[in-house]
Structures are given as structure tokens and as C-alpha cells.
């Protein structure tokens, strides 16, 4: 199964390379891809490892790490929209308030994490109450 999946992955990579090479701006795409690799290996991966090491001794560290990773992904997705040049010639292009949307999304993630943490704590207390005393 791994061999089939690996062969399919290599075939898709080759197809992607051919499609990129046929574009007029293939060098721009290749520079963007190289920048993505440098950004991932030079910034994102070390940052994730550092956060993992710093939160290693905390309670609910899995929940905290998941919350931080989700928030970081939301920021990375929103970053190009937040850093876009202003104003645009066409007012219908990207007309939404993206900083407000990002803040709302981050607040929802934090609220869900707090609810999940509270649920785990409550469930832990009820389990302790169910255990008969010896």
C-alpha cells in the first residue's frame, strides 16, 4: 500500500512540475515554493518545537498546544490578507474587515479550548466522586 501511495505521490509531483513549467511565470512559482520551504524550516518548525518544549510541564499541555497551533494556523492563513497593499483600485476586492475576522476566529478558538478544558476538569471531578472510598 505504501508503495502505491508513494508512486501516486511521485506521479502527482511530476504532474505539478510539468504544470508549473508550462506557466509563463514558473520562476515566480518556484521562488514562492522555495520561500515556503525556508519559512517552514527556518521559522515555523523551530517555533512549534520551542512552544512544545516550553509547555512540556504544564497541565492540559495537549489542549494548550492544540490551541496555539490552531491560532498560529489561523494567523498564517490571514497574514496575506492582513499585509495586502492598501487601498486597492477595485473596492470590491477583499472588502471584508480581516483583522476583525481574525480576532473573532481566535476568540472562538480560545473559547472552545476553555470549554473543553472546563469539561475535562468537570469530568475528572465526577470520576473522582464515582470512585468508592476504601
mmCIF file of N, CA, C and O in Angstrom, residues 3-87:
data_model
loop_
_atom_site.group_PDB
_atom_site.id
_atom_site.type_symbol
_atom_site.label_atom_id
_atom_site.label_comp_id
_atom_site.label_asym_id
_atom_site.label_seq_id
_atom_site.Cartn_x
_atom_site.Cartn_y
_atom_site.Cartn_z
ATOM 1 N N UNK A 3 3.844 1.575 -1.154
ATOM 2 C CA UNK A 3 4.483 1.724 -2.459
ATOM 3 C C UNK A 3 3.528 2.374 -3.451
ATOM 4 O O UNK A 3 3.920 3.260 -4.223
ATOM 5 N N UNK A 4 2.272 1.952 -3.425
ATOM 6 C CA UNK A 4 1.273 2.524 -4.341
ATOM 7 C C UNK A 4 1.066 4.003 -4.022
ATOM 8 O O UNK A 4 1.038 4.840 -4.925
ATOM 9 N N UNK A 5 0.933 4.318 -2.719
ATOM 10 C CA UNK A 5 0.746 5.719 -2.338
ATOM 11 C C UNK A 5 1.979 6.559 -2.680
ATOM 12 O O UNK A 5 1.868 7.699 -3.126
ATOM 13 N N UNK A 6 3.159 5.988 -2.478
ATOM 14 C CA UNK A 6 4.377 6.712 -2.834
ATOM 15 C C UNK A 6 4.479 6.962 -4.329
ATOM 16 O O UNK A 6 4.857 8.048 -4.773
ATOM 17 N N UNK A 7 4.124 5.941 -5.112
ATOM 18 C CA UNK A 7 4.151 6.103 -6.571
ATOM 19 C C UNK A 7 3.126 7.143 -7.017
ATOM 20 O O UNK A 7 3.413 7.964 -7.902
ATOM 21 N N UNK A 8 1.938 7.115 -6.398
ATOM 22 C CA UNK A 8 0.927 8.125 -6.740
ATOM 23 C C UNK A 8 1.410 9.521 -6.365
ATOM 24 O O UNK A 8 1.203 10.487 -7.119
ATOM 25 N N UNK A 9 2.070 9.646 -5.220
ATOM 26 C CA UNK A 9 2.609 10.943 -4.819
ATOM 27 C C UNK A 9 3.678 11.441 -5.772
ATOM 28 O O UNK A 9 3.699 12.618 -6.144
ATOM 29 N N UNK A 10 4.563 10.557 -6.185
ATOM 30 C CA UNK A 10 5.605 10.954 -7.143
ATOM 31 C C UNK A 10 4.994 11.350 -8.485
ATOM 32 O O UNK A 10 5.447 12.317 -9.123
ATOM 33 N N UNK A 11 3.966 10.607 -8.908
ATOM 34 C CA UNK A 11 3.309 10.949 -10.175
ATOM 35 C C UNK A 11 2.639 12.322 -10.087
ATOM 36 O O UNK A 11 2.730 13.136 -11.016
ATOM 37 N N UNK A 12 1.995 12.608 -8.946
ATOM 38 C CA UNK A 12 1.365 13.916 -8.778
ATOM 39 C C UNK A 12 2.399 15.037 -8.702
ATOM 40 O O UNK A 12 2.179 16.139 -9.212
ATOM 41 N N UNK A 13 3.538 14.758 -8.079
ATOM 42 C CA UNK A 13 4.602 15.764 -8.037
ATOM 43 C C UNK A 13 5.129 16.047 -9.437
ATOM 44 O O UNK A 13 5.389 17.206 -9.800
ATOM 45 N N UNK A 14 5.299 14.999 -10.229
ATOM 46 C CA UNK A 14 5.767 15.191 -11.603
ATOM 47 C C UNK A 14 4.747 15.981 -12.413
ATOM 48 O O UNK A 14 5.117 16.885 -13.185
ATOM 49 N N UNK A 15 3.470 15.653 -12.229
ATOM 50 C CA UNK A 15 2.422 16.404 -12.930
ATOM 51 C C UNK A 15 2.437 17.872 -12.504
ATOM 52 O O UNK A 15 2.337 18.776 -13.349
ATOM 53 N N UNK A 16 2.583 18.125 -11.213
ATOM 54 C CA UNK A 16 2.667 19.504 -10.738
ATOM 55 C C UNK A 16 3.861 20.240 -11.325
ATOM 56 O O UNK A 16 3.759 21.401 -11.705
ATOM 57 N N UNK A 17 5.001 19.546 -11.413
ATOM 58 C CA UNK A 17 6.184 20.165 -12.010
ATOM 59 C C UNK A 17 5.967 20.521 -13.471
ATOM 60 O O UNK A 17 6.365 21.601 -13.922
ATOM 61 N N UNK A 18 5.332 19.624 -14.196
ATOM 62 C CA UNK A 18 5.047 19.898 -15.613
ATOM 63 C C UNK A 18 4.090 21.072 -15.750
ATOM 64 O O UNK A 18 4.279 21.962 -16.592
ATOM 65 N N UNK A 19 3.054 21.095 -14.903
ATOM 66 C CA UNK A 19 2.085 22.193 -14.971
ATOM 67 C C UNK A 19 2.733 23.533 -14.611
ATOM 68 O O UNK A 19 2.425 24.561 -15.216
ATOM 69 N N UNK A 20 3.623 23.517 -13.621
ATOM 70 C CA UNK A 20 4.317 24.761 -13.256
ATOM 71 C C UNK A 20 5.231 25.201 -14.373
ATOM 72 O O UNK A 20 5.316 26.381 -14.714
ATOM 73 N N UNK A 21 5.921 24.252 -14.972
ATOM 74 C CA UNK A 21 6.892 24.596 -16.008
ATOM 75 C C UNK A 21 6.204 25.162 -17.258
ATOM 76 O O UNK A 21 6.791 25.970 -17.970
ATOM 77 N N UNK A 22 4.962 24.768 -17.485
ATOM 78 C CA UNK A 22 4.226 25.289 -18.641
ATOM 79 C C UNK A 22 3.724 26.712 -18.435
ATOM 80 O O UNK A 22 3.333 27.370 -19.394
ATOM 81 N N UNK A 23 3.722 27.190 -17.221
ATOM 82 C CA UNK A 23 3.240 28.552 -16.948
ATOM 83 C C UNK A 23 4.286 29.584 -17.368
ATOM 84 O O UNK A 23 5.483 29.318 -17.357
ATOM 85 N N UNK A 24 3.812 30.771 -17.724
ATOM 86 C CA UNK A 24 4.730 31.842 -18.115
ATOM 87 C C UNK A 24 5.516 32.357 -16.925
ATOM 88 O O UNK A 24 6.615 32.883 -17.073
ATOM 89 N N UNK A 25 4.939 32.205 -15.728
ATOM 90 C CA UNK A 25 5.596 32.732 -14.527
ATOM 91 C C UNK A 25 6.144 31.604 -13.667
ATOM 92 O O UNK A 25 6.059 31.653 -12.453
ATOM 93 N N UNK A 26 6.719 30.585 -14.276
ATOM 94 C CA UNK A 26 7.172 29.436 -13.497
ATOM 95 C C UNK A 26 8.268 29.800 -12.514
ATOM 96 O O UNK A 26 8.379 29.206 -11.458
ATOM 97 N N UNK A 27 9.107 30.772 -12.830
ATOM 98 C CA UNK A 27 10.161 31.157 -11.875
ATOM 99 C C UNK A 27 9.564 31.796 -10.631
ATOM 100 O O UNK A 27 10.057 31.593 -9.527
ATOM 101 N N UNK A 28 8.498 32.559 -10.811
ATOM 102 C CA UNK A 28 7.821 33.148 -9.650
ATOM 103 C C UNK A 28 7.248 32.062 -8.748
ATOM 104 O O UNK A 28 7.341 32.148 -7.522
ATOM 105 N N UNK A 29 6.661 31.042 -9.370
ATOM 106 C CA UNK A 29 6.100 29.941 -8.577
ATOM 107 C C UNK A 29 7.214 29.192 -7.850
ATOM 108 O O UNK A 29 7.088 28.857 -6.670
ATOM 109 N N UNK A 30 8.306 28.940 -8.532
ATOM 110 C CA UNK A 30 9.425 28.234 -7.889
ATOM 111 C C UNK A 30 10.031 29.056 -6.757
ATOM 112 O O UNK A 30 10.399 28.515 -5.712
ATOM 113 N N UNK A 31 10.141 30.363 -6.938
ATOM 114 C CA UNK A 31 10.645 31.226 -5.859
ATOM 115 C C UNK A 31 9.683 31.203 -4.677
ATOM 116 O O UNK A 31 10.098 31.135 -3.514
ATOM 117 N N UNK A 32 8.364 31.242 -4.968
ATOM 118 C CA UNK A 32 7.372 31.180 -3.888
ATOM 119 C C UNK A 32 7.477 29.855 -3.145
ATOM 120 O O UNK A 32 7.431 29.819 -1.905
ATOM 121 N N UNK A 33 7.621 28.737 -3.881
ATOM 122 C CA UNK A 33 7.761 27.435 -3.230
ATOM 123 C C UNK A 33 9.027 27.367 -2.379
ATOM 124 O O UNK A 33 9.002 26.844 -1.262
ATOM 125 N N UNK A 34 10.139 27.902 -2.883
ATOM 126 C CA UNK A 34 11.371 27.909 -2.097
ATOM 127 C C UNK A 34 11.195 28.770 -0.853
ATOM 128 O O UNK A 34 11.671 28.415 0.234
ATOM 129 N N UNK A 35 10.509 29.887 -0.981
ATOM 130 C CA UNK A 35 10.243 30.733 0.181
ATOM 131 C C UNK A 35 9.382 30.021 1.204
ATOM 132 O O UNK A 35 9.592 30.168 2.413
ATOM 133 N N UNK A 36 8.424 29.240 0.744
ATOM 134 C CA UNK A 36 7.574 28.492 1.675
ATOM 135 C C UNK A 36 8.400 27.469 2.442
ATOM 136 O O UNK A 36 8.212 27.290 3.650
ATOM 137 N N UNK A 37 9.330 26.800 1.772
ATOM 138 C CA UNK A 37 10.184 25.818 2.455
ATOM 139 C C UNK A 37 11.077 26.519 3.475
ATOM 140 O O UNK A 37 11.216 26.067 4.624
ATOM 141 N N UNK A 38 11.660 27.650 3.083
ATOM 142 C CA UNK A 38 12.530 28.392 4.003
ATOM 143 C C UNK A 38 11.722 28.898 5.200
ATOM 144 O O UNK A 38 12.169 28.811 6.350
ATOM 145 N N UNK A 39 10.522 29.403 4.959
ATOM 146 C CA UNK A 39 9.667 29.894 6.041
ATOM 147 C C UNK A 39 9.300 28.761 6.993
ATOM 148 O O UNK A 39 9.351 28.915 8.216
ATOM 149 N N UNK A 40 8.946 27.603 6.427
ATOM 150 C CA UNK A 40 8.575 26.466 7.276
ATOM 151 C C UNK A 40 9.755 25.974 8.097
ATOM 152 O O UNK A 40 9.670 25.846 9.316
ATOM 153 N N UNK A 41 10.878 25.710 7.422
ATOM 154 C CA UNK A 41 12.022 25.121 8.123
ATOM 155 C C UNK A 41 12.783 26.130 8.963
ATOM 156 O O UNK A 41 13.427 25.766 9.940
ATOM 157 N N UNK A 42 12.731 27.385 8.592
ATOM 158 C CA UNK A 42 13.503 28.386 9.324
ATOM 159 C C UNK A 42 12.744 29.081 10.426
ATOM 160 O O UNK A 42 13.347 29.597 11.372
ATOM 161 N N UNK A 43 11.428 29.107 10.356
ATOM 162 C CA UNK A 43 10.658 29.848 11.351
ATOM 163 C C UNK A 43 9.580 29.001 12.015
ATOM 164 O O UNK A 43 9.537 28.898 13.251
ATOM 165 N N UNK A 44 8.705 28.404 11.214
ATOM 166 C CA UNK A 44 7.528 27.750 11.794
ATOM 167 C C UNK A 44 7.917 26.503 12.585
ATOM 168 O O UNK A 44 7.494 26.341 13.736
ATOM 169 N N UNK A 45 8.713 25.630 12.008
ATOM 170 C CA UNK A 45 9.068 24.388 12.701
ATOM 171 C C UNK A 45 9.855 24.665 13.984
ATOM 172 O O UNK A 45 9.523 24.092 15.037
ATOM 173 N N UNK A 46 10.876 25.536 13.984
ATOM 174 C CA UNK A 46 11.544 25.822 15.253
ATOM 175 C C UNK A 46 10.626 26.471 16.282
ATOM 176 O O UNK A 46 10.733 26.188 17.477
ATOM 177 N N UNK A 47 9.696 27.302 15.824
ATOM 178 C CA UNK A 47 8.752 27.930 16.749
ATOM 179 C C UNK A 47 7.827 26.899 17.382
ATOM 180 O O UNK A 47 7.570 26.931 18.598
ATOM 181 N N UNK A 48 7.357 25.959 16.591
ATOM 182 C CA UNK A 48 6.480 24.902 17.131
ATOM 183 C C UNK A 48 7.246 24.025 18.117
ATOM 184 O O UNK A 48 6.726 23.678 19.188
ATOM 185 N N UNK A 49 8.485 23.700 17.798
ATOM 186 C CA UNK A 49 9.296 22.893 18.720
ATOM 187 C C UNK A 49 9.543 23.661 20.012
ATOM 188 O O UNK A 49 9.440 23.103 21.121
ATOM 189 N N UNK A 50 9.845 24.958 19.919
ATOM 190 C CA UNK A 50 10.089 25.764 21.118
ATOM 191 C C UNK A 50 8.845 25.838 21.993
ATOM 192 O O UNK A 50 8.929 25.699 23.220
ATOM 193 N N UNK A 51 7.685 26.033 21.385
ATOM 194 C CA UNK A 51 6.435 26.083 22.161
ATOM 195 C C UNK A 51 6.179 24.727 22.810
ATOM 196 O O UNK A 51 5.764 24.653 23.975
ATOM 197 N N UNK A 52 6.443 23.659 22.100
ATOM 198 C CA UNK A 52 6.269 22.324 22.664
ATOM 199 C C UNK A 52 7.181 22.089 23.854
ATOM 200 O O UNK A 52 6.767 21.517 24.869
ATOM 201 N N UNK A 53 8.422 22.559 23.773
ATOM 202 C CA UNK A 53 9.344 22.398 24.896
ATOM 203 C C UNK A 53 8.948 23.275 26.085
ATOM 204 O O UNK A 53 9.041 22.864 27.239
ATOM 205 N N UNK A 54 8.498 24.488 25.804
ATOM 206 C CA UNK A 54 8.129 25.405 26.884
ATOM 207 C C UNK A 54 6.864 24.965 27.619
ATOM 208 O O UNK A 54 6.700 25.278 28.792
ATOM 209 N N UNK A 55 5.967 24.283 26.926
ATOM 210 C CA UNK A 55 4.715 23.862 27.552
ATOM 211 C C UNK A 55 4.766 22.422 28.018
ATOM 212 O O UNK A 55 3.738 21.880 28.413
ATOM 213 N N UNK A 56 5.926 21.819 28.026
ATOM 214 C CA UNK A 56 6.036 20.400 28.342
ATOM 215 C C UNK A 56 5.611 20.023 29.736
ATOM 216 O O UNK A 56 5.069 18.962 29.958
ATOM 217 N N UNK A 57 5.812 20.883 30.734
ATOM 218 C CA UNK A 57 5.496 20.526 32.106
ATOM 219 C C UNK A 57 4.148 21.005 32.583
ATOM 220 O O UNK A 57 3.810 20.830 33.752
ATOM 221 N N UNK A 58 3.369 21.604 31.720
ATOM 222 C CA UNK A 58 2.092 22.184 32.138
ATOM 223 C C UNK A 58 0.974 21.158 32.111
ATOM 224 O O UNK A 58 1.026 20.181 31.359
ATOM 225 N N UNK A 59 -0.059 21.404 32.934
ATOM 226 C CA UNK A 59 -1.265 20.589 32.870
ATOM 227 C C UNK A 59 -2.012 20.943 31.601
ATOM 228 O O UNK A 59 -1.953 22.088 31.154
ATOM 229 N N UNK A 60 -2.736 20.006 31.057
ATOM 230 C CA UNK A 60 -3.505 20.208 29.822
ATOM 231 C C UNK A 60 -2.628 20.733 28.693
ATOM 232 O O UNK A 60 -3.044 21.561 27.885
ATOM 233 N N UNK A 61 -1.394 20.271 28.640
ATOM 234 C CA UNK A 61 -0.466 20.782 27.627
ATOM 235 C C UNK A 61 -0.916 20.412 26.213
ATOM 236 O O UNK A 61 -0.669 21.167 25.286
ATOM 237 N N UNK A 62 -1.582 19.304 26.042
ATOM 238 C CA UNK A 62 -2.077 18.940 24.714
ATOM 239 C C UNK A 62 -3.119 19.927 24.231
ATOM 240 O O UNK A 62 -3.104 20.345 23.069
ATOM 241 N N UNK A 63 -4.014 20.308 25.135
ATOM 242 C CA UNK A 63 -5.037 21.288 24.785
ATOM 243 C C UNK A 63 -4.411 22.653 24.491
ATOM 244 O O UNK A 63 -4.783 23.323 23.528
ATOM 245 N N UNK A 64 -3.430 23.043 25.292
ATOM 246 C CA UNK A 64 -2.751 24.323 25.074
ATOM 247 C C UNK A 64 -1.995 24.312 23.751
ATOM 248 O O UNK A 64 -2.070 25.273 22.970
ATOM 249 N N UNK A 65 -1.299 23.213 23.483
ATOM 250 C CA UNK A 65 -0.551 23.118 22.221
ATOM 251 C C UNK A 65 -1.501 23.141 21.022
ATOM 252 O O UNK A 65 -1.240 23.804 20.016
ATOM 253 N N UNK A 66 -2.606 22.434 21.118
ATOM 254 C CA UNK A 66 -3.584 22.437 20.037
ATOM 255 C C UNK A 66 -4.173 23.814 19.805
ATOM 256 O O UNK A 66 -4.353 24.243 18.662
ATOM 257 N N UNK A 67 -4.438 24.512 20.895
ATOM 258 C CA UNK A 67 -4.976 25.871 20.775
ATOM 259 C C UNK A 67 -3.962 26.788 20.122
ATOM 260 O O UNK A 67 -4.301 27.587 19.230
ATOM 261 N N UNK A 68 -2.710 26.709 20.558
ATOM 262 C CA UNK A 68 -1.676 27.569 19.976
ATOM 263 C C UNK A 68 -1.432 27.236 18.504
ATOM 264 O O UNK A 68 -1.264 28.142 17.678
ATOM 265 N N UNK A 69 -1.422 25.967 18.166
ATOM 266 C CA UNK A 69 -1.217 25.587 16.763
ATOM 267 C C UNK A 69 -2.385 26.038 15.889
ATOM 268 O O UNK A 69 -2.182 26.522 14.772
ATOM 269 N N UNK A 70 -3.605 25.891 16.401
ATOM 270 C CA UNK A 70 -4.761 26.337 15.625
ATOM 271 C C UNK A 70 -4.728 27.846 15.429
ATOM 272 O O UNK A 70 -4.963 28.351 14.326
ATOM 273 N N UNK A 71 -4.416 28.572 16.502
ATOM 274 C CA UNK A 71 -4.311 30.027 16.381
ATOM 275 C C UNK A 71 -3.203 30.438 15.421
ATOM 276 O O UNK A 71 -3.364 31.363 14.625
ATOM 277 N N UNK A 72 -2.073 29.749 15.487
ATOM 278 C CA UNK A 72 -0.971 30.059 14.577
ATOM 279 C C UNK A 72 -1.335 29.798 13.124
ATOM 280 O O UNK A 72 -1.001 30.589 12.234
ATOM 281 N N UNK A 73 -2.056 28.717 12.885
ATOM 282 C CA UNK A 73 -2.502 28.426 11.512
ATOM 283 C C UNK A 73 -3.481 29.483 11.021
ATOM 284 O O UNK A 73 -3.411 29.909 9.862
ATOM 285 N N UNK A 74 -4.382 29.922 11.896
ATOM 286 C CA UNK A 74 -5.322 30.974 11.501
ATOM 287 C C UNK A 74 -4.580 32.263 11.152
ATOM 288 O O UNK A 74 -4.904 32.941 10.170
ATOM 289 N N UNK A 75 -3.569 32.593 11.945
ATOM 290 C CA UNK A 75 -2.787 33.808 11.669
ATOM 291 C C UNK A 75 -2.040 33.671 10.350
ATOM 292 O O UNK A 75 -1.998 34.610 9.550
ATOM 293 N N UNK A 76 -1.472 32.488 10.101
ATOM 294 C CA UNK A 76 -0.746 32.288 8.844
ATOM 295 C C UNK A 76 -1.675 32.372 7.643
ATOM 296 O O UNK A 76 -1.292 32.899 6.592
ATOM 297 N N UNK A 77 -2.889 31.859 7.785
ATOM 298 C CA UNK A 77 -3.841 31.934 6.682
ATOM 299 C C UNK A 77 -4.260 33.384 6.447
ATOM 300 O O UNK A 77 -4.395 33.833 5.305
ATOM 301 N N UNK A 78 -4.443 34.136 7.518
ATOM 302 C CA UNK A 78 -4.931 35.514 7.392
ATOM 303 C C UNK A 78 -3.818 36.503 7.069
ATOM 304 O O UNK A 78 -4.106 37.633 6.634
ATOM 305 N N UNK A 79 -2.583 36.119 7.272
ATOM 306 C CA UNK A 79 -1.471 37.057 7.117
ATOM 307 C C UNK A 79 -1.402 37.721 5.742
ATOM 308 O O UNK A 79 -1.221 38.939 5.661
ATOM 309 N N UNK A 80 -1.542 36.975 4.643
ATOM 310 C CA UNK A 80 -1.506 37.662 3.333
ATOM 311 C C UNK A 80 -2.611 38.694 3.166
ATOM 312 O O UNK A 80 -2.396 39.729 2.535
ATOM 313 N N UNK A 81 -3.781 38.429 3.745
ATOM 314 C CA UNK A 81 -4.871 39.392 3.643
ATOM 315 C C UNK A 81 -4.629 40.599 4.536
ATOM 316 O O UNK A 81 -5.024 41.720 4.214
ATOM 317 N N UNK A 82 -3.974 40.375 5.677
ATOM 318 C CA UNK A 82 -3.692 41.479 6.588
ATOM 319 C C UNK A 82 -2.571 42.366 6.066
ATOM 320 O O UNK A 82 -2.545 43.562 6.352
ATOM 321 N N UNK A 83 -1.659 41.790 5.300
ATOM 322 C CA UNK A 83 -0.495 42.540 4.821
ATOM 323 C C UNK A 83 -0.653 43.033 3.390
ATOM 324 O O UNK A 83 0.303 43.527 2.810
ATOM 325 N N UNK A 84 -1.840 42.919 2.848
ATOM 326 C CA UNK A 84 -2.059 43.333 1.460
ATOM 327 C C UNK A 84 -1.875 44.849 1.342
ATOM 328 O O UNK A 84 -2.109 45.592 2.288
ATOM 329 N N UNK A 85 -1.461 45.294 0.171
ATOM 330 C CA UNK A 85 -1.313 46.738 -0.018
ATOM 331 C C UNK A 85 -2.676 47.420 -0.040
ATOM 332 O O UNK A 85 -3.639 46.900 -0.575
ATOM 333 N N UNK A 86 -2.723 48.593 0.555
ATOM 334 C CA UNK A 86 -3.968 49.367 0.615
ATOM 335 C C UNK A 86 -3.752 50.699 -0.082
ATOM 336 O O UNK A 86 -2.666 51.227 -0.083
ATOM 337 N N UNK A 87 -4.720 51.336 -0.578
ATOM 338 C CA UNK A 87 -6.011 50.811 -0.985
ATOM 339 C C UNK A 87 -5.886 50.152 -2.353
ATOM 340 O O UNK A 87 -4.951 50.419 -3.099
#
